[in-house]
Coordinates of C-alpha atoms in Angstrom, one line a residue:
M1 CA 0.0 0.0 0.0
H2 CA 1.5 3.3 -1.1
D3 CA 4.9 1.6 -1.5
N4 CA 6.5 4.8 -2.9
I5 CA 6.0 6.6 0.5
Q6 CA 6.9 3.9 3.0
R7 CA 9.7 4.7 5.4
G8 CA 10.3 4.0 9.1
R9 CA 9.7 6.0 12.2
L10 CA 6.0 5.8 13.0
E11 CA 4.6 2.3 13.3
V12 CA 0.9 1.6 13.0
K13 CA -0.8 -1.8 13.3
V14 CA -3.5 -2.5 10.8
K15 CA -6.0 -5.4 10.7
S16 CA -5.7 -7.5 7.5
A17 CA -7.8 -10.3 6.1
L18 CA -4.7 -12.4 5.4
T19 CA -2.9 -11.9 8.7
N20 CA -3.9 -11.1 12.2
A21 CA -1.8 -8.0 12.1
C22 CA 0.7 -6.3 9.9
T23 CA 3.0 -3.3 10.5
L24 CA 2.9 -0.4 8.0
K25 CA 5.8 2.0 8.5
L26 CA 5.2 5.6 7.6
E27 CA 7.7 8.5 8.0
N28 CA 6.9 10.8 10.8
F29 CA 7.7 14.0 8.8
E30 CA 8.3 17.2 10.7
G31 CA 6.5 19.3 8.2
P32 CA 5.3 19.6 4.6
F33 CA 8.8 20.6 3.3
D34 CA 10.3 17.6 5.0
L35 CA 7.9 15.4 3.0
L36 CA 8.5 17.3 -0.2
F37 CA 12.2 17.1 0.2
Y38 CA 12.0 13.3 0.8
L39 CA 9.9 12.8 -2.4
I40 CA 12.4 14.9 -4.4
E41 CA 15.4 12.9 -3.1
K42 CA 13.5 9.5 -3.5
N43 CA 12.7 10.2 -7.2
Q44 CA 16.2 11.8 -7.8
I45 CA 14.6 14.9 -9.1
D46 CA 16.5 18.1 -9.9
I47 CA 15.2 20.6 -7.4
Y48 CA 15.3 23.4 -10.1
D49 CA 13.1 21.4 -12.4
I50 CA 10.4 19.7 -10.3
P51 CA 7.7 17.7 -12.1
V52 CA 4.9 19.1 -10.1
V53 CA 2.3 16.6 -11.4
V54 CA 4.3 13.6 -10.2
I55 CA 5.2 15.2 -6.9
T56 CA 1.7 16.4 -6.2
D57 CA 0.2 12.9 -6.8
Q58 CA 2.8 11.3 -4.5
Y59 CA 2.2 14.0 -1.9
L60 CA -1.6 13.4 -2.0
D61 CA -1.0 9.6 -1.8
Y62 CA 0.8 10.1 1.5
L63 CA -2.0 12.2 2.9
N64 CA -4.6 9.7 1.8
A65 CA -2.6 6.9 3.5
M66 CA -2.6 8.9 6.7
Q67 CA -6.4 9.4 6.5
E68 CA -6.9 5.6 5.9
L69 CA -4.9 5.0 9.0
D70 CA -7.0 7.5 10.9
L71 CA -3.9 9.6 11.6
E72 CA -4.3 13.3 12.4
I73 CA -3.0 15.5 9.6
A74 CA -1.5 18.8 10.5
S75 CA -3.0 21.9 8.9
E76 CA 0.3 22.9 7.3
F77 CA 0.3 19.6 5.3
L78 CA -3.1 20.5 3.9
V79 CA -1.9 24.1 3.0
M80 CA 1.0 22.6 1.1
A81 CA -1.4 20.2 -0.7
S82 CA -3.5 23.1 -1.9
T83 CA -0.4 25.0 -3.0
L84 CA 0.8 22.1 -5.0
L85 CA -2.6 21.6 -6.6
H86 CA -2.7 25.3 -7.5
I87 CA 0.8 25.1 -9.1
K88 CA -0.3 21.9 -10.9
S89 CA -3.4 23.5 -12.4
R90 CA -1.5 26.6 -13.6
M91 CA 1.0 24.4 -15.4
L92 CA -1.6 22.1 -16.9
L93 CA -4.0 24.8 -18.1
P94 CA -2.9 26.5 -21.4
E95 CA -2.5 30.3 -21.5
R96 CA -5.6 32.1 -22.9
E97 CA -3.6 34.9 -24.5
P98 CA 0.0 34.8 -25.8
V99 CA 2.3 36.8 -23.6
E100 CA 5.1 38.7 -25.2
E101 CA 7.3 38.6 -22.1
E102 CA 8.3 35.3 -20.6
A103 CA 5.9 34.3 -17.9
A104 CA 7.1 33.6 -14.4
D105 CA 7.5 30.0 -13.5
P106 CA 4.7 29.1 -11.0
R107 CA 7.2 26.8 -9.2
E108 CA 9.7 29.6 -8.5
E109 CA 8.5 30.5 -5.1
L110 CA 8.3 26.8 -4.0
I111 CA 11.8 26.2 -5.3
I112 CA 13.2 29.1 -3.3
K113 CA 11.6 27.8 -0.1
L114 CA 12.8 24.2 -0.8
L115 CA 16.4 25.5 -1.4
E116 CA 16.2 27.4 1.9
Y117 CA 14.9 24.3 3.7
K118 CA 17.6 22.1 2.1
K119 CA 20.3 24.5 3.5
Y120 CA 18.9 24.4 7.0
K121 CA 18.4 20.6 6.8
E122 CA 22.1 20.2 6.0
Y123 CA 23.1 22.6 8.9
S124 CA 20.8 20.5 11.2
K125 CA 22.6 17.3 10.1
V126 CA 26.0 18.8 10.9
L127 CA 24.9 20.1 14.3
S128 CA 23.4 16.7 15.1
E129 CA 26.6 14.9 14.3
R130 CA 28.6 17.4 16.4
E131 CA 26.1 16.9 19.3
E132 CA 26.5 13.1 19.1
K133 CA 30.3 13.4 19.0
W134 CA 30.7 15.9 21.8
S135 CA 28.0 14.5 24.0
K136 CA 30.5 11.7 24.7
V137 CA 33.2 14.1 25.8
H138 CA 33.4 15.0 29.5
Y139 CA 35.4 18.0 30.7
K140 CA 36.9 18.4 34.1
L141 CA 35.7 21.5 35.8
P142 CA 38.4 23.9 37.1
E143 CA 39.4 23.4 40.7
A144 CA 39.5 26.3 43.1
I145 CA 43.1 26.4 44.3
P146 CA 43.3 28.0 47.7
E147 CA 45.8 30.8 47.9
T148 CA 47.9 29.7 50.8
F149 CA 51.2 31.5 51.2
A150 CA 53.6 30.9 54.0
E151 CA 53.9 34.1 56.0
N152 CA 57.5 33.7 57.1
E153 CA 58.9 36.8 58.6
I154 CA 62.7 37.2 58.1
E155 CA 64.5 39.2 60.6
V156 CA 67.2 41.3 59.0
S157 CA 69.4 43.7 60.9
P158 CA 69.7 47.3 59.5
V159 CA 73.4 46.7 58.9
I160 CA 72.8 43.7 56.6
L161 CA 70.0 45.5 54.8
R162 CA 72.3 48.5 54.2
S163 CA 75.0 46.2 53.0
C164 CA 72.7 44.5 50.5
F165 CA 71.4 47.8 49.2
L166 CA 74.9 49.1 48.7
E167 CA 75.8 45.9 46.8
V168 CA 72.8 46.3 44.5
L169 CA 73.7 50.0 44.0
K170 CA 77.3 49.1 43.2
R171 CA 76.3 46.5 40.6
Y172 CA 74.0 49.0 38.9
R173 CA 76.7 51.6 38.8
D174 CA 79.3 49.1 37.4
K175 CA 76.8 48.0 34.8
M176 CA 76.2 51.6 33.7
T177 CA 79.8 52.7 33.7
D178 CA 81.1 49.6 32.0
V179 CA 79.3 50.3 28.7
S180 CA 82.5 51.5 26.9
K181 CA 84.4 48.3 27.9
K182 CA 81.6 46.1 26.7
M183 CA 81.3 48.0 23.4
K184 CA 85.1 47.7 22.9
R185 CA 84.9 44.0 23.6
I186 CA 82.1 43.6 21.1
L187 CA 84.0 45.6 18.5
D188 CA 87.2 43.6 19.1
H189 CA 85.3 40.3 18.7
E190 CA 86.6 38.9 22.0
K191 CA 87.8 35.3 21.4
V192 CA 87.8 32.7 24.2
S193 CA 89.5 29.4 23.6
L194 CA 87.7 26.3 24.8
R195 CA 91.0 24.4 25.0
A196 CA 92.5 27.2 27.1
K197 CA 89.6 26.9 29.5
I198 CA 90.0 23.1 29.7
R199 CA 93.7 23.5 30.5
E200 CA 92.9 26.1 33.1
L201 CA 90.3 23.8 34.7
L202 CA 92.6 20.8 34.6
G203 CA 95.3 22.8 36.4
L204 CA 92.9 23.6 39.2
L205 CA 91.7 20.0 39.5
K206 CA 95.3 18.7 39.7
K207 CA 95.4 20.3 43.2
G208 CA 92.8 17.7 44.3
I209 CA 90.3 20.2 45.6
K210 CA 86.6 20.7 44.9
I211 CA 85.9 23.6 42.7
C212 CA 83.0 26.0 43.0
F213 CA 82.0 27.0 39.5
S214 CA 80.6 30.5 40.4
K215 CA 83.8 31.4 42.2
V216 CA 86.1 30.4 39.3
Y217 CA 83.8 31.9 36.7
N218 CA 82.2 34.9 38.4
T219 CA 79.9 36.9 36.1
R220 CA 81.0 40.1 37.7
K221 CA 84.6 39.5 36.9
K222 CA 84.4 37.5 33.7
S223 CA 82.5 38.1 30.6
R224 CA 79.4 36.1 29.6
L225 CA 81.4 34.5 26.8
E226 CA 84.1 33.4 29.3
V227 CA 81.5 31.9 31.7
A228 CA 79.8 30.0 28.9
T229 CA 83.1 28.7 27.6
G230 CA 84.1 27.7 31.2
F231 CA 80.8 25.7 31.5
L232 CA 81.6 23.9 28.2
A233 CA 85.1 23.2 29.6
V234 CA 83.5 21.6 32.7
L235 CA 81.3 19.3 30.4
E236 CA 84.4 18.3 28.4
V237 CA 86.4 17.5 31.6
V238 CA 83.5 15.3 32.9
K239 CA 83.2 13.7 29.4
I240 CA 86.8 12.5 29.4
G241 CA 86.4 11.1 32.9
Y242 CA 88.7 13.6 34.7
A243 CA 86.1 15.0 37.1
T244 CA 82.5 14.7 38.3
V245 CA 79.9 17.4 39.0
E246 CA 77.3 17.9 41.7
Q247 CA 74.3 20.2 41.9
H248 CA 72.0 19.8 44.9
A249 CA 69.1 22.0 43.7
D250 CA 67.7 23.5 40.5
F251 CA 69.8 26.5 39.5
G252 CA 72.0 25.8 42.5
E253 CA 75.7 25.9 42.8
I254 CA 77.8 23.6 40.6
Y255 CA 80.7 21.8 42.2
V256 CA 83.4 20.1 40.2
T257 CA 85.4 17.3 41.9
P258 CA 88.5 15.5 40.5
C259 CA 88.2 11.8 40.0
D260 CA 90.5 9.4 41.9
K261 CA 91.2 7.4 38.7
K262 CA 92.0 9.8 36.0
K263 CA 92.1 8.8 32.3
N264 CA 94.7 9.8 29.8
I265 CA 93.9 13.2 28.2
D266 CA 94.1 13.7 24.5
P267 CA 97.3 15.6 23.7
M268 CA 95.3 17.8 21.2
I269 CA 93.4 19.2 24.2
L270 CA 96.6 20.2 26.0
A271 CA 98.1 21.7 22.9
E272 CA 98.4 25.5 22.7
D273 CA 96.1 27.4 20.4
D274 CA 97.6 28.8 17.2

């Protein structure tokens, strides 16, 4: 029965003479444009060239099927049916008088509405897919982190405070007055030899004492290039197995200790620079 409009959301049981009961599945369309769009897709019709006669007949078949099943038909479906019948009659009846200008297509307004409906239907599909996808995602709500700060009071004598202030002031003055020296060093392209720093470090380690890196390579007495090269020298000495390093905290002091069993050193390292 009305095989061209059978789909499956709404199930209605109908008494039959051949069987006790059979199930007829009819689409529960959300509105007349939903039904029209389904008929266009089912018949693979170009939406810009709708055969109104065929579509109207199938549309009315669907409404008749609903009436036979005693289903309530919404008023907007009936309004669409009358609109389709009106368009169908205009296309079937011949024009009484020839018109010089090309007459407007009676389907034009319907096509515009169908195109608009198609656009929103596609948007709805995308949003439904996103809803299904993201409904399975669970987010962790931000936690309120209590602002707990240890209020430790440090007792500092005025003498120590004055000494610290003078030290900071001295560093600032040295930094400001040493601009010419720094500029001269930049212009002269200061060169610091890695091999020279390795030899310097090996000479200190031969005394068998633990070396404090910041005392040997003090940034206030040495240039940044010298300090960086000195650090590379420490890494090289550790690499050849001549010393070990210790650092008890992040950004803490680095201590270099000579090894008890020293390996032979490559003569190229001890050679003087050209």
